[in-house]
PDB file of C-alpha atoms in Angstrom:
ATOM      1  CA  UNK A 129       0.000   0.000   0.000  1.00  0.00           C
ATOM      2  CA  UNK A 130       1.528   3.429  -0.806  1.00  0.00           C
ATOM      3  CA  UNK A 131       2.258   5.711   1.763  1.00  0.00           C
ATOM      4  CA  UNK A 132      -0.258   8.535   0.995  1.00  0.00           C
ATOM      5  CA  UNK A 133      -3.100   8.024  -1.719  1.00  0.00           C
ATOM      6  CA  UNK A 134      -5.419   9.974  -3.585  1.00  0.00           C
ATOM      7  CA  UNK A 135      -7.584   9.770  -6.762  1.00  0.00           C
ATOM      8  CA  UNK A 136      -5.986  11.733  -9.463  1.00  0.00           C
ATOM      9  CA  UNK A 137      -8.987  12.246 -11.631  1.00  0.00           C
ATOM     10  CA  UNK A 138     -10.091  14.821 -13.199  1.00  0.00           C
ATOM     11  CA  UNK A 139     -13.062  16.007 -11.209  1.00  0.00           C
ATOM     12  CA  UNK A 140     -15.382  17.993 -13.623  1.00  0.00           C
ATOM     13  CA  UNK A 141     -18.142  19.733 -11.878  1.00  0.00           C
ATOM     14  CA  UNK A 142     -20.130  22.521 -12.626  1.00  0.00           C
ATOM     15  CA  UNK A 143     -19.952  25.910 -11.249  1.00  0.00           C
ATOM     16  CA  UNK A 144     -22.016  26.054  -8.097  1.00  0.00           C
ATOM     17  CA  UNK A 145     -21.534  22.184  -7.228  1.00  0.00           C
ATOM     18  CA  UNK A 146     -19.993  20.223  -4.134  1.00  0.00           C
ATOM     19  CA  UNK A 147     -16.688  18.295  -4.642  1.00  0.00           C
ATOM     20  CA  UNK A 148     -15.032  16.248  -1.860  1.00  0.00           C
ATOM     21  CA  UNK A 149     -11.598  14.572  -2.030  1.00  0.00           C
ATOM     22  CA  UNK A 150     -10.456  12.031  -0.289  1.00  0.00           C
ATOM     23  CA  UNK A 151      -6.775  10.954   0.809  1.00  0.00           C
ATOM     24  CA  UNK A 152      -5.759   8.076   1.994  1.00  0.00           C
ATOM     25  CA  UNK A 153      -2.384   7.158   4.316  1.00  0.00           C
ATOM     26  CA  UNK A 154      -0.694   4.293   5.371  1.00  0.00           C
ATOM     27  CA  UNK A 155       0.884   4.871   8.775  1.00  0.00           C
ATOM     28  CA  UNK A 156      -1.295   5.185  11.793  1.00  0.00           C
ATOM     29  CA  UNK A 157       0.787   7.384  13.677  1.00  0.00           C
ATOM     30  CA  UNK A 158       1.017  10.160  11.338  1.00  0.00           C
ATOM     31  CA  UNK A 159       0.619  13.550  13.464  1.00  0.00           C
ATOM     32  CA  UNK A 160      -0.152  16.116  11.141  1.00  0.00           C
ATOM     33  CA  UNK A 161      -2.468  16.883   8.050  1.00  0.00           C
ATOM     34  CA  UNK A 162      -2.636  19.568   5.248  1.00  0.00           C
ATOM     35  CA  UNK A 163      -4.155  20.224   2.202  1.00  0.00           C
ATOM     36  CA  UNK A 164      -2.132  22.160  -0.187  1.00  0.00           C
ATOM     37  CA  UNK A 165      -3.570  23.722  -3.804  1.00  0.00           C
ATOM     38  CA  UNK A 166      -0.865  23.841  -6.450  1.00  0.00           C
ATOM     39  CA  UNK A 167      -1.974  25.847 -10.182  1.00  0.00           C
ATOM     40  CA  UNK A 168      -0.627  24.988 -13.488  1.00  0.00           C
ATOM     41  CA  UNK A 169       3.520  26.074 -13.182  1.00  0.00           C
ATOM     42  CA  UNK A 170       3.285  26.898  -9.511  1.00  0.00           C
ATOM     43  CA  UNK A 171       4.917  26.123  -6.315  1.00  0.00           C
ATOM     44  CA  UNK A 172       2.223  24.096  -4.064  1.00  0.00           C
ATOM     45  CA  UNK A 173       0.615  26.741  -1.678  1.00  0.00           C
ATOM     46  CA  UNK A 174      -1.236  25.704   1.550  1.00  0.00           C
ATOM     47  CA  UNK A 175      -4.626  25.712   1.695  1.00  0.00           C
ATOM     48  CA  UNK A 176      -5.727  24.739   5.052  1.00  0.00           C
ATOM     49  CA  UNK A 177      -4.414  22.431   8.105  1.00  0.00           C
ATOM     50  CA  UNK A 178      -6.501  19.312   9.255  1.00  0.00           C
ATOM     51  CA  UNK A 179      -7.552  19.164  12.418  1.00  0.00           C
ATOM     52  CA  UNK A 180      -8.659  16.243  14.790  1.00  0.00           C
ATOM     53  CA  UNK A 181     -12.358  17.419  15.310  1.00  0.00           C
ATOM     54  CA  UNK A 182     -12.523  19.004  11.734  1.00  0.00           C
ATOM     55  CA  UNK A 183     -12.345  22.361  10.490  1.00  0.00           C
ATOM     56  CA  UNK A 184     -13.833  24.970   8.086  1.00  0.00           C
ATOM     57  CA  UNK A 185     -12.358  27.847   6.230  1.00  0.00           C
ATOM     58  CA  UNK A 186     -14.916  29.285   3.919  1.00  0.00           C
ATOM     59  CA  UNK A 187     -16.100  27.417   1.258  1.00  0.00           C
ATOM     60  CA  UNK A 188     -13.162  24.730   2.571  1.00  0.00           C
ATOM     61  CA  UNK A 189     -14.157  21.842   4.927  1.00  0.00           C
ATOM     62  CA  UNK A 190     -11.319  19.758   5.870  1.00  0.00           C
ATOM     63  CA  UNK A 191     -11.913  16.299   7.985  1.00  0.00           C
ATOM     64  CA  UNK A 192      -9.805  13.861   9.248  1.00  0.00           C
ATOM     65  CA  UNK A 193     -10.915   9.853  10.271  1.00  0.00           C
ATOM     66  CA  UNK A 194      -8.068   8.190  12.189  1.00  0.00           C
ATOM     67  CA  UNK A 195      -9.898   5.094  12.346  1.00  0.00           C
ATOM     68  CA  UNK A 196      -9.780   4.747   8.658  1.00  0.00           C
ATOM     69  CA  UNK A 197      -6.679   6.498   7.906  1.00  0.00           C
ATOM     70  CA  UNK A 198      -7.859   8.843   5.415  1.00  0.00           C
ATOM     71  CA  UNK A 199      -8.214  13.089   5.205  1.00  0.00           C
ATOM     72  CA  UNK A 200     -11.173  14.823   3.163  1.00  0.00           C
ATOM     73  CA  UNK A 201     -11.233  17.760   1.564  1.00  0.00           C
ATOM     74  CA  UNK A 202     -15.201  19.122   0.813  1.00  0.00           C
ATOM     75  CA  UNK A 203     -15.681  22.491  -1.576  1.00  0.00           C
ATOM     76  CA  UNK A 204     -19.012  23.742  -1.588  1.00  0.00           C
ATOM     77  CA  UNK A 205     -20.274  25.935  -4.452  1.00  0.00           C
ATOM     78  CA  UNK A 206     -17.420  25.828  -6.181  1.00  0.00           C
ATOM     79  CA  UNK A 207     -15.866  28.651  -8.592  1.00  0.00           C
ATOM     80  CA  UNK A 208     -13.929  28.791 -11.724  1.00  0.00           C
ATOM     81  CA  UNK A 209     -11.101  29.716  -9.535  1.00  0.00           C
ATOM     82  CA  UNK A 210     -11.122  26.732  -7.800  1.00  0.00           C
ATOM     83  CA  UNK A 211      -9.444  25.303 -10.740  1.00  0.00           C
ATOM     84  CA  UNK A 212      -6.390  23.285  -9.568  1.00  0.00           C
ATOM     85  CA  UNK A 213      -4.383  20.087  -8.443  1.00  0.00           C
ATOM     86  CA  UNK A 214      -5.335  19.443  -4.727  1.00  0.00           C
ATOM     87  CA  UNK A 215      -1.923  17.875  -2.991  1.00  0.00           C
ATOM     88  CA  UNK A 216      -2.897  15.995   0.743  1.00  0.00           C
ATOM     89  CA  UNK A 217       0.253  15.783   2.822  1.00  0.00           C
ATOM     90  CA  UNK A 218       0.961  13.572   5.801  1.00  0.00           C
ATOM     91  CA  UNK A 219       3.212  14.060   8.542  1.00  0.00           C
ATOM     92  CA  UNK A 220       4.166  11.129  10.587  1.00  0.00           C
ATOM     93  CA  UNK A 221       6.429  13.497  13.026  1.00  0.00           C
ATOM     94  CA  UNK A 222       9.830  12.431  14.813  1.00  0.00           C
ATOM     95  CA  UNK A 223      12.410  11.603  12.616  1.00  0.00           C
ATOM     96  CA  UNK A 224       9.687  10.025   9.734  1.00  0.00           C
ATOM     97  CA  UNK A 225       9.668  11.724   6.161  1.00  0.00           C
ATOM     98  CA  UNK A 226       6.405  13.668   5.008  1.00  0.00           C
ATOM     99  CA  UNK A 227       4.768  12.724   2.361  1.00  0.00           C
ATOM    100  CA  UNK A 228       2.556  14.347  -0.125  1.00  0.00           C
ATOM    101  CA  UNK A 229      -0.151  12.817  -2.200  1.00  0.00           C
ATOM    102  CA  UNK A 230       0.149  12.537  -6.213  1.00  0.00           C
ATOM    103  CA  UNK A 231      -2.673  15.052  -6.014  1.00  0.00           C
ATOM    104  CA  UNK A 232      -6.348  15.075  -6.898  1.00  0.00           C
ATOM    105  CA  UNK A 233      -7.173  17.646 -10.372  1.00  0.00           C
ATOM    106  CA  UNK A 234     -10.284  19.821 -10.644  1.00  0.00           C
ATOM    107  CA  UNK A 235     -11.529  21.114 -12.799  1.00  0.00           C
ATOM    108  CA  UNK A 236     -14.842  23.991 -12.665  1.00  0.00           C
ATOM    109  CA  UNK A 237     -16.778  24.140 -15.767  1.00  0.00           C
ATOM    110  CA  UNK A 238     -18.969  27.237 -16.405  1.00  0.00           C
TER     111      UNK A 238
ATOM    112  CA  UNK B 280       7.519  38.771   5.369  1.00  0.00           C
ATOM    113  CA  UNK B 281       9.626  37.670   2.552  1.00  0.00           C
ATOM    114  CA  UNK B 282       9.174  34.368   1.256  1.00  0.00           C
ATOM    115  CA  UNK B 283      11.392  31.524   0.471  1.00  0.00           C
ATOM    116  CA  UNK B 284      13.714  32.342  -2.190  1.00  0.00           C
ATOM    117  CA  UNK B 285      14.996  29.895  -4.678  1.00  0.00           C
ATOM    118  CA  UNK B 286      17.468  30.629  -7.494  1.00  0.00           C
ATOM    119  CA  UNK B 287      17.987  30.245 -10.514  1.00  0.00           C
ATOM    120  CA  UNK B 288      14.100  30.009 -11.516  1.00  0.00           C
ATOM    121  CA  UNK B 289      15.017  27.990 -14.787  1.00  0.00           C
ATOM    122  CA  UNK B 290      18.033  26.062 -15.890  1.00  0.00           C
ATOM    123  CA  UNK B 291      19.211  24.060 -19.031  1.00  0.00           C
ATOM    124  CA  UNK B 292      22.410  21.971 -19.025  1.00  0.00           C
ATOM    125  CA  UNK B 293      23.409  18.248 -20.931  1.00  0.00           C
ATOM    126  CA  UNK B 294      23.169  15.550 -19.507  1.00  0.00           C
ATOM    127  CA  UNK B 295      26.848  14.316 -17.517  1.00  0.00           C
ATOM    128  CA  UNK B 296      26.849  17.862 -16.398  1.00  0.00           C
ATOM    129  CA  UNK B 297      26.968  19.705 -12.709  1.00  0.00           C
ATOM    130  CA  UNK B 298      24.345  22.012 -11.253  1.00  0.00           C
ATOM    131  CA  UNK B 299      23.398  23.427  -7.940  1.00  0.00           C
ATOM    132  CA  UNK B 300      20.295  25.109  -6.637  1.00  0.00           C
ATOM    133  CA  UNK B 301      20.177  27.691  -3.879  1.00  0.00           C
ATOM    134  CA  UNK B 302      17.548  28.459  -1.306  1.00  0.00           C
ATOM    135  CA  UNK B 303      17.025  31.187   1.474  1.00  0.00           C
ATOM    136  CA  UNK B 304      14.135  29.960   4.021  1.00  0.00           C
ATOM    137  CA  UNK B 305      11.923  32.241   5.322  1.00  0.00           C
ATOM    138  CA  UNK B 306      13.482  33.986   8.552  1.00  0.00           C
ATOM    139  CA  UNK B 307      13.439  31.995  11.809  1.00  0.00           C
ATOM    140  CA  UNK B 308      11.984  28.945   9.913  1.00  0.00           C
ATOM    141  CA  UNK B 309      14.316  25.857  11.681  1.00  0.00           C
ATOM    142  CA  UNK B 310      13.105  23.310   9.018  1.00  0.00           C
ATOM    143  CA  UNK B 311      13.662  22.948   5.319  1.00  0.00           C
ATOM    144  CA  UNK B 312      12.499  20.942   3.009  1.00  0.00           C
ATOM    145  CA  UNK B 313      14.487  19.837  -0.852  1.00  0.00           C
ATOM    146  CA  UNK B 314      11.452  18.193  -2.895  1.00  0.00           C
ATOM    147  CA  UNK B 315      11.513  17.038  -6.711  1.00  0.00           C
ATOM    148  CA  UNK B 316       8.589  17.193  -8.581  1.00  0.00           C
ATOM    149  CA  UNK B 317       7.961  15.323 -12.227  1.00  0.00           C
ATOM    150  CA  UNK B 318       5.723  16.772 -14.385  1.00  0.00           C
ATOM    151  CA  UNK B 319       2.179  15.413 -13.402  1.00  0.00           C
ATOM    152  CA  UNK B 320       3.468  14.075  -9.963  1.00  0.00           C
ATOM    153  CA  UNK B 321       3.144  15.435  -6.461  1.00  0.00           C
ATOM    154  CA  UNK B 322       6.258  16.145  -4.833  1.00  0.00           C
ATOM    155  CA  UNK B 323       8.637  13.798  -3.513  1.00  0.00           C
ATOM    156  CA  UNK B 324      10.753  14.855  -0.694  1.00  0.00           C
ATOM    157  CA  UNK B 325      14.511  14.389  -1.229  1.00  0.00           C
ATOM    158  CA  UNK B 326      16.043  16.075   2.175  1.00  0.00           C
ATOM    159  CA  UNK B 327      14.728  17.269   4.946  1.00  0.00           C
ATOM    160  CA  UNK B 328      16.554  19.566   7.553  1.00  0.00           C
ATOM    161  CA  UNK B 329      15.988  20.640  11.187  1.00  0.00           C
ATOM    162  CA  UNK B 330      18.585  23.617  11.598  1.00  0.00           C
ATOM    163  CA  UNK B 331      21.928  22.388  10.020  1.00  0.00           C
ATOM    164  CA  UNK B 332      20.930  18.731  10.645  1.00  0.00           C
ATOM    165  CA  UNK B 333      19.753  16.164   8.590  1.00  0.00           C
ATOM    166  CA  UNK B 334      16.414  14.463   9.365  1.00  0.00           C
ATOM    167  CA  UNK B 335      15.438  12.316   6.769  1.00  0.00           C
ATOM    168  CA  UNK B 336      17.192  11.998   3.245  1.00  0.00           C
ATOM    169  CA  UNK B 337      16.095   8.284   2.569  1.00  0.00           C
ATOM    170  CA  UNK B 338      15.054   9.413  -0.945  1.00  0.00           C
ATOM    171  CA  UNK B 339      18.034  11.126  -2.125  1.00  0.00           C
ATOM    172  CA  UNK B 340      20.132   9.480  -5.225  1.00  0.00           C
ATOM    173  CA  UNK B 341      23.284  10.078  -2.944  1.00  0.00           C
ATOM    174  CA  UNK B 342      25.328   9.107  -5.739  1.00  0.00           C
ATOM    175  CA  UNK B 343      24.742  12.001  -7.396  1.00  0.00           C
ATOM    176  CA  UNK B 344      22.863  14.689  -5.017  1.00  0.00           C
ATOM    177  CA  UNK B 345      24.035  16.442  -2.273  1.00  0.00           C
ATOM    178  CA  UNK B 346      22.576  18.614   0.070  1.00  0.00           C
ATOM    179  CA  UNK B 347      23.906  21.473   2.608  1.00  0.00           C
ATOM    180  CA  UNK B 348      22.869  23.872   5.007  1.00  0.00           C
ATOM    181  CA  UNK B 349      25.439  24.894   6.662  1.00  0.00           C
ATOM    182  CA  UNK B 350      24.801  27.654   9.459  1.00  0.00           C
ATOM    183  CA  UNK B 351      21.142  26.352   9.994  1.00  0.00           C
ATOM    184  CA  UNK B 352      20.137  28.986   7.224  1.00  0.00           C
ATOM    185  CA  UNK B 353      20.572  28.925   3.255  1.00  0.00           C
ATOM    186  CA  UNK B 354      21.025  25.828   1.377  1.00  0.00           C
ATOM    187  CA  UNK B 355      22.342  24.166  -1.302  1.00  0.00           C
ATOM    188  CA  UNK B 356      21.393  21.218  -3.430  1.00  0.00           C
ATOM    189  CA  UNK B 357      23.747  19.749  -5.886  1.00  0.00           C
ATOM    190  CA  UNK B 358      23.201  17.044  -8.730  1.00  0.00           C
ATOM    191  CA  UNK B 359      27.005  15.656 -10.241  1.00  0.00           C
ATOM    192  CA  UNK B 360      26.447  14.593 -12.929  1.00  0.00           C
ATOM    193  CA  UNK B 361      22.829  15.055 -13.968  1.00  0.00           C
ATOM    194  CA  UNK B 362      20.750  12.470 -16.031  1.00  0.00           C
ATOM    195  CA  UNK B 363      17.897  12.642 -18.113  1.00  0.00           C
ATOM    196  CA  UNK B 364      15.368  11.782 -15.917  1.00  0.00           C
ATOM    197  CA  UNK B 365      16.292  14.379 -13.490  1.00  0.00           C
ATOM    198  CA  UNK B 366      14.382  16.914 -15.507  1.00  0.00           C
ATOM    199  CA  UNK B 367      11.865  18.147 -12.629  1.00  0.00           C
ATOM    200  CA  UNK B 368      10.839  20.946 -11.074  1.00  0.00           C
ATOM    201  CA  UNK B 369      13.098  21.478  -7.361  1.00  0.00           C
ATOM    202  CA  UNK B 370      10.851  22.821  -4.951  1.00  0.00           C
ATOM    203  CA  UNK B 371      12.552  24.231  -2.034  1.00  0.00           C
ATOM    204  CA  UNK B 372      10.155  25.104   1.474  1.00  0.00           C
ATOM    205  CA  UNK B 373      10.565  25.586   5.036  1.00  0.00           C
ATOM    206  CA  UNK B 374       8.328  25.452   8.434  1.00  0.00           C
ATOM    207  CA  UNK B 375       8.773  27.533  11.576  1.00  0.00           C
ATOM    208  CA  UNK B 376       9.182  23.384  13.298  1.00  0.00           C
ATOM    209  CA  UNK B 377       8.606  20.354  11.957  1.00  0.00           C
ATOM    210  CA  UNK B 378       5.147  19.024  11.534  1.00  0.00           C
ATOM    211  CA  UNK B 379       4.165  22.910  10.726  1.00  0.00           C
ATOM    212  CA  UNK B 380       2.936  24.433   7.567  1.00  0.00           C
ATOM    213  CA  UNK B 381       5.456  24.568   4.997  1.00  0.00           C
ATOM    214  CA  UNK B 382       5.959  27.639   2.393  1.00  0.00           C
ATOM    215  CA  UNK B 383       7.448  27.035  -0.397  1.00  0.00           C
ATOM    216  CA  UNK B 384       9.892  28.769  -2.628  1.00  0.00           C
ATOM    217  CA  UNK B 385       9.020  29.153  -6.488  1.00  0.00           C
ATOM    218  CA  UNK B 386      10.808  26.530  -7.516  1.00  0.00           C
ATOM    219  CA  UNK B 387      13.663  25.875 -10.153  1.00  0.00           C
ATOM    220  CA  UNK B 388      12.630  24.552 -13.172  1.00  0.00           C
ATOM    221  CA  UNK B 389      15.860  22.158 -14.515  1.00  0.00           C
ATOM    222  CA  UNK B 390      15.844  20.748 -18.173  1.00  0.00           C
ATOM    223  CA  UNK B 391      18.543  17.817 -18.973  1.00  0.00           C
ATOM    224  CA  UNK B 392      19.452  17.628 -22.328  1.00  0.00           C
TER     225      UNK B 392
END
């Protein structure tokens, strides 16, 4: 099983609509969650932290299930701006590499 | 608060050939981060440090890479000699600790030929 997962896609959804990504990881220790959004030729910019008991920013709700290892990501009526590659990334803490996800495209069609 | 820098933004060199990649972390920011990233991939750390230490660099082609960061501040990551498939995008980023939000530099883009 890989380390960190996610669906690549392409996610096409209509302006206005509810997307959710999921992200799967491996280790059950891992202490620490993001979600990162990354455009076309750009460095990988944060988008939000993950926290325990969930957490909202926005349009932006992220979630995180321990008992089955995985992180969501939930946009709700989403814009043309939300165009992007949507990166999870995992950190197991101590002296254990982070990992990032292969990243989950989407795409917002007028 | 000034971001991470990287330089040079793009480079083009043949294949057998040297290059190195700087990076300035943002201010007070104890860890930083090397990652490569192929075109259509997410990034794949290659070095990690805390300070001037080394914390993980289990995916780094140590016959050919290097990394420093000597004084706990800028960096440096070397390839000697470069190969084709080391055409990638080198994202440099940093976080005030580890396990914290990292910022990342803009990245330079290298092309082997």
């Amino acid at each position: 099983r890989k380390e960190v997962e996610q669906d690549p896609g392409p996610f096409n959804v209509p302006e206005g609509a509810t997307v959710a990504f999921n992200c799967t990881y491996s280790n059950s220790a891992s202490q620490s969650f993001f979600w990162y959004r990354q455009d076309c030729r750009k460095e990988p910019k944060l988008l939000m932290s993950v926290y325990s008991s969930g957490n909202e920013d926005g349009r932006f709700t992220a979630q995180l299930n321990r008992a089955s290892q995985y992180i969501s990501l939930l946009i709700r009526d989403s814009k043309l701006s939300d165009s992007a590659t949507y990166l999870c990334v995992v950190n197991p803490g101590g002296y254990q590499k982070v990992t990032f996800g292969t990243g989950t495209k989407l795409q917002v069609i007028p | 608060e000034a971001g991470v820098a990287q330089s040079p933004r793009y480079k083009i060199i043949e294949k057998r050939q040297s290059v190195a990649f700087w990076c300035n972390p943002i201010s007070g920011h104890a860890t930083l981060y090397w990652y490569q990233q192929i075109l259509g991939q997410g990034p794949k750390l290659l070095i990690q440090f805390q300070n001037n230490g080394v914390v993980d660099d289990s995916q780094l082609p140590k016959d050919r890479f290097s990394a420093e960061r000597l004084k706990g501040v800028d960096s440096t990551l070397k390839i000697q000699p470069a190969k084709l498939e080391d055409s990638a995008v080198y994202l440099c980023a940093s976080s005030l600790e580890r396990g914290q939000p990292q910022h990342f530099g803009d990245g330079t883009r290298l092309s082997i030929l």
